[in-house]
Amino acid sequence: MAAALFLVVIGMIITGNLDKAGPFILGFFALLAFGFNGYVKLSGLIFTTMIFAGVTAALYYPSYFTNIGNFKLTVLIIPLIQIIMFGMGTTMSLKDFAAVFQSPKGVVIGVSAQLLVMPLIGYFLAQISNFPPEIAAGIVLIGCSPSGVASNVMAFLANANVALSITITSIATLLAPFLTPLMMKVFAGEFIEIDVLSMMWSIIKMIILPIGAGLIVNKILGKNANFIGKAMPLVSMLAIGLIITIITAAGRDSLLEIGGILMLLVLIHNIFGYFLGYWYAKLFKMSEEDARTIAIEVGMQNGGLASGIANSLGKIATMGLAPAVFGPLMNVTGSILASYWHGKPTVKQPNTIKVN
């Protein structure tokens, strides 16, 4: 049924009726997600498919995702990010950071790769994009953001080092309030004015305070906090989906004008993150398992946090576009890469001798 709707959409595009294809595109993505549910290897794409459905709805029917009466839905972005960060905090404890001292090499290489690779690529792509300054700054912003929790899931699927992935994500996230504003000042200062202290405080409110609250809840409730940990992945996915949909609706006009080029640049940013992150790790003689981890950590950024920063600056419809595009694309490419690596064991199995 999804395939049939896809043919209908192609026919409408050919006949110049793309402006009327909204319901059919929505139906296509909804049915595709339902179909993916029947295959274990494809089930990881269900969330991404539903994100594309949300983006389609925002592009065709933006008024439903910008305001409810006099209430602007962009106001929800920062609270939604705080909920996600709180959930992350409830799954963490101070013991998780012991890995930094047990295996400092992997953490240092992973975090340094994030701080070098993605900001530099983002700056280069922003320079050649010819986009308006605020939209170009959004490309830099996604590069200056830390990795997100999606990278931990992909690391698991890719047979990578999940413990290292979680530690790098945690450390990079906690460093973000201090490093992201400074990197934005260096790499995006020529595009927009950056108030470092104001940005630091905005990120602290979005990251440090909610994660701190989550850590306290985890400490107080102990094992009784497990129910929160089980519910938060679903809550986080819904929150991310809603954030991306709201941003798409807010920046619809700009996105329709430059969407194709922006998507290409964001895809290049993402893929080069995987590629350079992997070989950066190999340069320091990291194991295959750890190199995969660092590649995923570098390539998959926290688009939700980047969106929240853009919103706190009042530039969600411009600066927030690159993060909104990056989120769905990185989930597609991350799923493909994880599936590829899943079929390639990191350790060769020893030959066995059959004895009668």
Short mmCIF file of C-alpha atoms in Angstrom, two decimals:
data_model
loop_
_atom_site.label_atom_id
_atom_site.label_comp_id
_atom_site.label_asym_id
_atom_site.label_seq_id
_atom_site.Cartn_x
_atom_site.Cartn_y
_atom_site.Cartn_z
CA MET A 1 0.00 0.00 0.00
CA ALA A 2 2.90 2.34 0.77
CA ALA A 3 4.41 1.50 -2.62
CA ALA A 4 1.09 2.30 -4.33
CA LEU A 5 0.90 5.68 -2.59
CA PHE A 6 4.51 6.36 -3.55
CA LEU A 7 3.60 5.85 -7.23
CA VAL A 8 0.66 8.21 -6.80
CA VAL A 9 2.97 10.86 -5.34
CA ILE A 10 5.46 10.43 -8.20
CA GLY A 11 2.58 10.83 -10.66
CA MET A 12 1.44 14.03 -8.94
CA ILE A 13 4.99 15.41 -9.04
CA ILE A 14 5.29 14.66 -12.77
CA THR A 15 1.93 16.30 -13.50
CA GLY A 16 2.81 19.39 -11.46
CA ASN A 17 0.42 18.72 -8.59
CA LEU A 18 2.93 18.47 -5.76
CA ASP A 19 1.05 21.16 -3.83
CA LYS A 20 -1.90 18.76 -3.52
CA ALA A 21 0.13 15.68 -2.60
CA GLY A 22 0.28 16.30 1.17
CA PRO A 23 -2.30 13.68 2.27
CA PHE A 24 -0.74 11.05 -0.01
CA ILE A 25 2.80 11.70 1.25
CA LEU A 26 1.56 11.53 4.84
CA GLY A 27 -0.20 8.25 4.08
CA PHE A 28 2.94 6.89 2.42
CA PHE A 29 5.14 7.54 5.47
CA ALA A 30 2.52 6.23 7.91
CA LEU A 31 2.07 2.99 5.96
CA LEU A 32 5.81 2.64 5.47
CA ALA A 33 6.35 2.88 9.24
CA PHE A 34 3.65 0.25 9.76
CA GLY A 35 5.35 -1.99 7.18
CA PHE A 36 8.79 -1.54 8.78
CA ASN A 37 7.29 -2.81 12.03
CA GLY A 38 7.13 -6.29 10.51
CA TYR A 39 10.89 -6.54 9.96
CA VAL A 40 13.45 -6.61 12.76
CA LYS A 41 16.21 -5.08 10.60
CA LEU A 42 13.95 -2.23 9.48
CA SER A 43 12.23 -1.52 12.80
CA GLY A 44 14.94 1.00 13.69
CA LEU A 45 13.69 3.22 10.86
CA ILE A 46 10.12 3.50 12.20
CA PHE A 47 10.93 6.57 14.31
CA THR A 48 12.71 8.29 11.42
CA THR A 49 9.83 7.54 9.06
CA MET A 50 7.37 9.09 11.48
CA ILE A 51 9.65 12.14 11.74
CA PHE A 52 9.40 12.54 7.96
CA ALA A 53 5.62 12.29 8.29
CA GLY A 54 5.73 15.10 10.87
CA VAL A 55 7.95 17.22 8.61
CA THR A 56 5.53 16.66 5.71
CA ALA A 57 2.59 17.73 7.88
CA ALA A 58 4.49 20.86 8.95
CA LEU A 59 5.32 21.79 5.36
CA TYR A 60 1.78 21.32 4.04
CA TYR A 61 -0.19 22.45 7.09
CA PRO A 62 2.17 24.81 9.01
CA SER A 63 -0.60 26.73 10.78
CA TYR A 64 -1.36 23.67 12.95
CA PHE A 65 2.22 23.63 14.30
CA THR A 66 3.00 27.31 14.81
CA ASN A 67 0.20 28.59 17.03
CA ILE A 68 -2.73 27.38 19.09
CA GLY A 69 -4.77 30.51 19.46
CA ASN A 70 -2.36 33.11 20.79
CA PHE A 71 0.04 30.48 22.13
CA LYS A 72 3.24 30.04 20.09
CA LEU A 73 4.29 26.39 19.98
CA THR A 74 7.98 27.34 19.79
CA VAL A 75 7.69 28.07 23.53
CA LEU A 76 7.53 24.27 24.04
CA ILE A 77 10.96 23.58 22.57
CA ILE A 78 13.11 24.33 25.62
CA PRO A 79 10.81 22.52 28.13
CA LEU A 80 10.80 19.47 25.82
CA ILE A 81 14.60 19.47 25.73
CA GLN A 82 14.69 19.77 29.53
CA ILE A 83 12.42 16.72 29.79
CA ILE A 84 14.80 14.75 27.53
CA MET A 85 17.82 15.81 29.59
CA PHE A 86 16.02 14.98 32.84
CA GLY A 87 15.35 11.48 31.49
CA MET A 88 19.03 11.16 30.60
CA GLY A 89 19.92 12.17 34.16
CA THR A 90 17.65 9.53 35.70
CA THR A 91 19.57 6.79 33.88
CA MET A 92 22.95 8.08 35.10
CA SER A 93 24.85 7.95 38.35
CA LEU A 94 28.24 9.23 39.47
CA LYS A 95 29.60 5.71 38.96
CA ASP A 96 29.07 6.07 35.22
CA PHE A 97 31.84 8.66 35.09
CA ALA A 98 34.33 6.19 36.61
CA ALA A 99 34.93 5.04 33.02
CA VAL A 100 36.75 8.32 32.42
CA PHE A 101 39.46 7.21 34.85
CA GLN A 102 39.34 3.52 33.88
CA SER A 103 39.73 4.18 30.15
CA PRO A 104 40.72 7.83 29.69
CA LYS A 105 42.26 7.34 26.24
CA GLY A 106 39.00 6.47 24.49
CA VAL A 107 37.09 9.29 26.21
CA VAL A 108 39.74 11.92 25.46
CA ILE A 109 40.02 10.85 21.81
CA GLY A 110 36.24 10.71 21.40
CA VAL A 111 35.56 14.12 22.96
CA SER A 112 38.50 15.77 21.17
CA ALA A 113 37.28 14.35 17.85
CA GLN A 114 33.90 16.00 18.44
CA LEU A 115 35.52 19.31 19.31
CA LEU A 116 37.74 19.31 16.21
CA VAL A 117 35.96 17.52 13.37
CA MET A 118 32.37 18.73 13.37
CA PRO A 119 32.94 22.45 14.13
CA LEU A 120 35.60 22.69 11.39
CA ILE A 121 33.43 20.93 8.81
CA GLY A 122 30.45 23.07 9.83
CA TYR A 123 32.48 26.25 9.43
CA PHE A 124 33.73 25.20 5.99
CA LEU A 125 30.23 24.26 4.76
CA ALA A 126 28.77 27.51 6.13
CA GLN A 127 31.44 29.47 4.26
CA ILE A 128 30.67 27.86 0.89
CA SER A 129 26.88 27.73 1.36
CA ASN A 130 26.09 31.33 0.34
CA PHE A 131 23.16 31.13 2.77
CA PRO A 132 21.88 34.13 4.74
CA PRO A 133 24.10 34.59 7.85
CA GLU A 134 21.63 33.18 10.39
CA ILE A 135 20.98 30.02 8.36
CA ALA A 136 24.73 29.54 7.79
CA ALA A 137 25.28 29.94 11.54
CA GLY A 138 22.86 27.03 12.07
CA ILE A 139 25.23 24.72 10.17
CA VAL A 140 28.06 25.78 12.47
CA LEU A 141 25.78 25.35 15.49
CA ILE A 142 25.04 21.70 14.73
CA GLY A 143 28.78 21.11 14.45
CA CYS A 144 29.44 22.77 17.82
CA SER A 145 26.79 20.72 19.64
CA PRO A 146 27.58 17.51 21.57
CA SER A 147 26.43 14.05 20.56
CA GLY A 148 22.94 12.93 21.57
CA VAL A 149 21.41 9.82 23.09
CA ALA A 150 20.61 8.44 19.61
CA SER A 151 24.33 7.73 19.20
CA ASN A 152 24.20 5.31 22.13
CA VAL A 153 21.47 3.28 20.44
CA MET A 154 23.38 3.19 17.15
CA ALA A 155 26.57 2.15 18.96
CA PHE A 156 24.68 -0.84 20.39
CA LEU A 157 23.33 -1.82 16.97
CA ALA A 158 26.79 -1.43 15.37
CA ASN A 159 28.48 -3.84 17.82
CA ALA A 160 30.50 -0.90 19.11
CA ASN A 161 31.58 0.00 22.66
CA VAL A 162 28.30 1.10 24.25
CA ALA A 163 29.88 1.98 27.62
CA LEU A 164 32.37 4.27 25.87
CA SER A 165 29.57 5.77 23.78
CA ILE A 166 27.49 6.64 26.84
CA THR A 167 30.53 8.12 28.62
CA ILE A 168 31.52 10.29 25.64
CA THR A 169 27.93 11.50 25.25
CA SER A 170 27.70 12.32 28.96
CA ILE A 171 31.04 14.16 29.13
CA ALA A 172 30.45 16.06 25.88
CA THR A 173 26.96 17.05 27.06
CA LEU A 174 28.23 18.34 30.41
CA LEU A 175 31.00 20.30 28.67
CA ALA A 176 28.57 21.82 26.15
CA PRO A 177 27.43 24.78 28.30
CA PHE A 178 31.01 26.03 28.38
CA LEU A 179 32.52 24.86 25.07
CA THR A 180 29.61 25.31 22.63
CA PRO A 181 29.31 29.10 23.19
CA LEU A 182 33.08 29.54 22.89
CA MET A 183 33.24 27.51 19.67
CA MET A 184 30.26 29.43 18.29
CA LYS A 185 32.08 32.69 19.04
CA VAL A 186 35.12 31.44 17.11
CA PHE A 187 33.41 29.76 14.16
CA ALA A 188 30.07 31.61 13.84
CA GLY A 189 31.02 35.07 15.13
CA GLU A 190 31.28 36.40 11.59
CA PHE A 191 27.73 35.28 10.78
CA ILE A 192 25.84 36.45 13.87
CA GLU A 193 26.59 38.19 17.15
CA ILE A 194 27.32 35.68 19.92
CA ASP A 195 26.83 36.61 23.58
CA VAL A 196 28.95 33.87 25.17
CA LEU A 197 27.73 34.29 28.77
CA SER A 198 24.07 34.48 27.76
CA MET A 199 24.42 31.33 25.65
CA MET A 200 26.20 29.55 28.49
CA TRP A 201 23.34 30.28 30.86
CA SER A 202 20.76 29.13 28.29
CA ILE A 203 22.56 25.80 27.83
CA ILE A 204 23.04 25.34 31.58
CA LYS A 205 19.25 25.68 31.99
CA MET A 206 18.68 23.16 29.21
CA ILE A 207 21.34 20.62 30.23
CA ILE A 208 23.00 20.93 33.63
CA LEU A 209 19.93 21.69 35.75
CA PRO A 210 17.66 18.96 34.27
CA ILE A 211 20.43 16.33 34.29
CA GLY A 212 21.28 17.32 37.87
CA ALA A 213 17.63 16.91 38.85
CA GLY A 214 17.59 13.51 37.15
CA LEU A 215 20.72 12.40 39.02
CA ILE A 216 19.12 13.44 42.32
CA VAL A 217 15.92 11.53 41.51
CA ASN A 218 17.97 8.47 40.56
CA LYS A 219 19.91 8.72 43.84
CA ILE A 220 16.77 9.10 45.98
CA LEU A 221 14.61 6.48 44.26
CA GLY A 222 17.37 4.00 43.41
CA LYS A 223 15.91 0.96 41.64
CA ASN A 224 12.46 2.49 41.98
CA ALA A 225 13.52 4.97 39.28
CA ASN A 226 13.68 2.16 36.68
CA PHE A 227 10.13 2.87 35.52
CA ILE A 228 11.23 6.39 34.54
CA GLY A 229 14.17 4.97 32.59
CA LYS A 230 11.84 2.63 30.69
CA ALA A 231 9.35 5.37 29.82
CA MET A 232 11.88 8.05 28.86
CA PRO A 233 13.01 6.58 25.49
CA LEU A 234 9.45 6.83 24.18
CA VAL A 235 8.94 10.26 25.75
CA SER A 236 12.24 11.44 24.27
CA MET A 237 11.34 10.21 20.78
CA LEU A 238 7.97 11.96 20.92
CA ALA A 239 9.62 15.14 22.21
CA ILE A 240 12.26 15.12 19.45
CA GLY A 241 9.60 14.48 16.82
CA LEU A 242 7.50 17.39 18.08
CA ILE A 243 10.54 19.71 18.23
CA ILE A 244 11.50 18.96 14.62
CA THR A 245 7.91 19.40 13.42
CA ILE A 246 7.54 22.77 15.18
CA ILE A 247 10.87 24.03 13.79
CA THR A 248 9.95 22.91 10.27
CA ALA A 249 6.64 24.77 10.46
CA ALA A 250 8.31 27.90 11.84
CA GLY A 251 10.94 27.97 9.09
CA ARG A 252 8.76 26.60 6.28
CA ASP A 253 9.27 29.46 3.81
CA SER A 254 13.06 29.48 4.15
CA LEU A 255 13.17 25.69 4.02
CA LEU A 256 11.19 25.54 0.78
CA GLU A 257 13.56 28.07 -0.75
CA ILE A 258 16.88 26.42 0.19
CA GLY A 259 15.80 22.98 1.43
CA GLY A 260 17.53 20.90 -1.26
CA ILE A 261 20.92 22.59 -0.88
CA LEU A 262 20.66 22.62 2.92
CA MET A 263 19.84 18.91 2.95
CA LEU A 264 22.88 18.17 0.78
CA LEU A 265 25.23 20.22 2.98
CA VAL A 266 23.86 18.67 6.17
CA LEU A 267 24.25 15.18 4.68
CA ILE A 268 27.89 15.95 3.78
CA HIS A 269 28.43 17.24 7.33
CA ASN A 270 26.99 14.06 8.80
CA ILE A 271 28.83 11.57 6.56
CA PHE A 272 32.19 13.31 6.92
CA GLY A 273 31.64 13.18 10.68
CA TYR A 274 31.43 9.37 10.55
CA PHE A 275 34.37 9.07 8.15
CA LEU A 276 36.78 11.45 9.88
CA GLY A 277 35.73 10.31 13.36
CA TYR A 278 36.54 6.69 12.44
CA TRP A 279 39.96 7.45 10.96
CA TYR A 280 40.78 9.94 13.74
CA ALA A 281 40.34 7.04 16.17
CA LYS A 282 42.38 4.71 13.96
CA LEU A 283 45.16 7.32 13.86
CA PHE A 284 45.52 6.79 17.61
CA LYS A 285 45.45 3.00 17.15
CA MET A 286 42.03 2.51 18.76
CA SER A 287 40.39 -0.90 18.37
CA GLU A 288 37.79 -1.47 15.67
CA GLU A 289 35.04 -1.48 18.32
CA ASP A 290 36.17 1.86 19.75
CA ALA A 291 36.72 3.40 16.29
CA ARG A 292 33.13 2.59 15.38
CA THR A 293 31.99 4.18 18.64
CA ILE A 294 33.89 7.40 18.03
CA ALA A 295 32.71 7.56 14.40
CA ILE A 296 29.08 7.41 15.54
CA GLU A 297 29.66 9.85 18.41
CA VAL A 298 31.20 12.38 16.02
CA GLY A 299 28.69 11.96 13.19
CA MET A 300 25.51 12.05 15.31
CA GLN A 301 24.97 15.39 17.01
CA ASN A 302 22.32 16.59 19.46
CA GLY A 303 19.98 18.35 17.04
CA GLY A 304 17.44 18.96 19.80
CA LEU A 305 19.92 20.92 21.89
CA ALA A 306 21.02 22.93 18.82
CA SER A 307 17.37 23.74 18.16
CA GLY A 308 16.92 24.87 21.75
CA ILE A 309 19.93 27.18 21.49
CA ALA A 310 18.56 28.68 18.25
CA ASN A 311 15.19 29.16 19.94
CA SER A 312 16.77 30.84 22.98
CA LEU A 313 18.38 33.33 20.58
CA GLY A 314 15.04 34.00 18.90
CA LYS A 315 16.28 32.54 15.60
CA ILE A 316 14.38 29.25 15.44
CA ALA A 317 13.05 29.90 11.92
CA THR A 318 16.54 30.50 10.50
CA MET A 319 19.34 29.24 12.72
CA GLY A 320 17.16 26.29 13.73
CA LEU A 321 16.74 24.94 10.18
CA ALA A 322 20.04 23.03 9.91
CA PRO A 323 19.45 21.17 13.22
CA ALA A 324 15.89 20.34 12.10
CA VAL A 325 17.21 18.80 8.87
CA PHE A 326 20.20 17.13 10.54
CA GLY A 327 18.07 15.17 13.04
CA PRO A 328 16.08 12.96 10.64
CA LEU A 329 18.98 12.55 8.20
CA MET A 330 21.44 11.38 10.86
CA ASN A 331 18.95 8.76 12.05
CA VAL A 332 18.67 7.38 8.51
CA THR A 333 22.43 7.34 7.87
CA GLY A 334 23.14 6.13 11.42
CA SER A 335 20.73 3.21 11.01
CA ILE A 336 22.31 2.26 7.66
CA LEU A 337 25.84 2.44 9.08
CA ALA A 338 24.87 0.52 12.22
CA SER A 339 23.19 -2.21 10.13
CA TYR A 340 26.30 -2.48 7.94
CA TRP A 341 28.63 -2.78 10.92
CA HIS A 342 26.25 -5.14 12.72
CA GLY A 343 26.91 -7.72 10.01
CA LYS A 344 30.68 -7.31 10.39
CA PRO A 345 32.00 -8.70 13.71
CA THR A 346 34.68 -6.59 15.39
CA VAL A 347 36.66 -9.67 16.48
CA LYS A 348 37.49 -12.51 14.13
CA GLN A 349 36.28 -15.83 15.41
CA PRO A 350 39.08 -18.41 15.82
CA ASN A 351 39.08 -21.35 13.44
CA THR A 352 37.59 -24.46 14.98
CA ILE A 353 38.83 -27.99 14.41
CA LYS A 354 36.21 -30.66 14.19
CA VAL A 355 37.20 -33.78 16.13
CA ASN A 356 35.40 -37.08 15.55
#
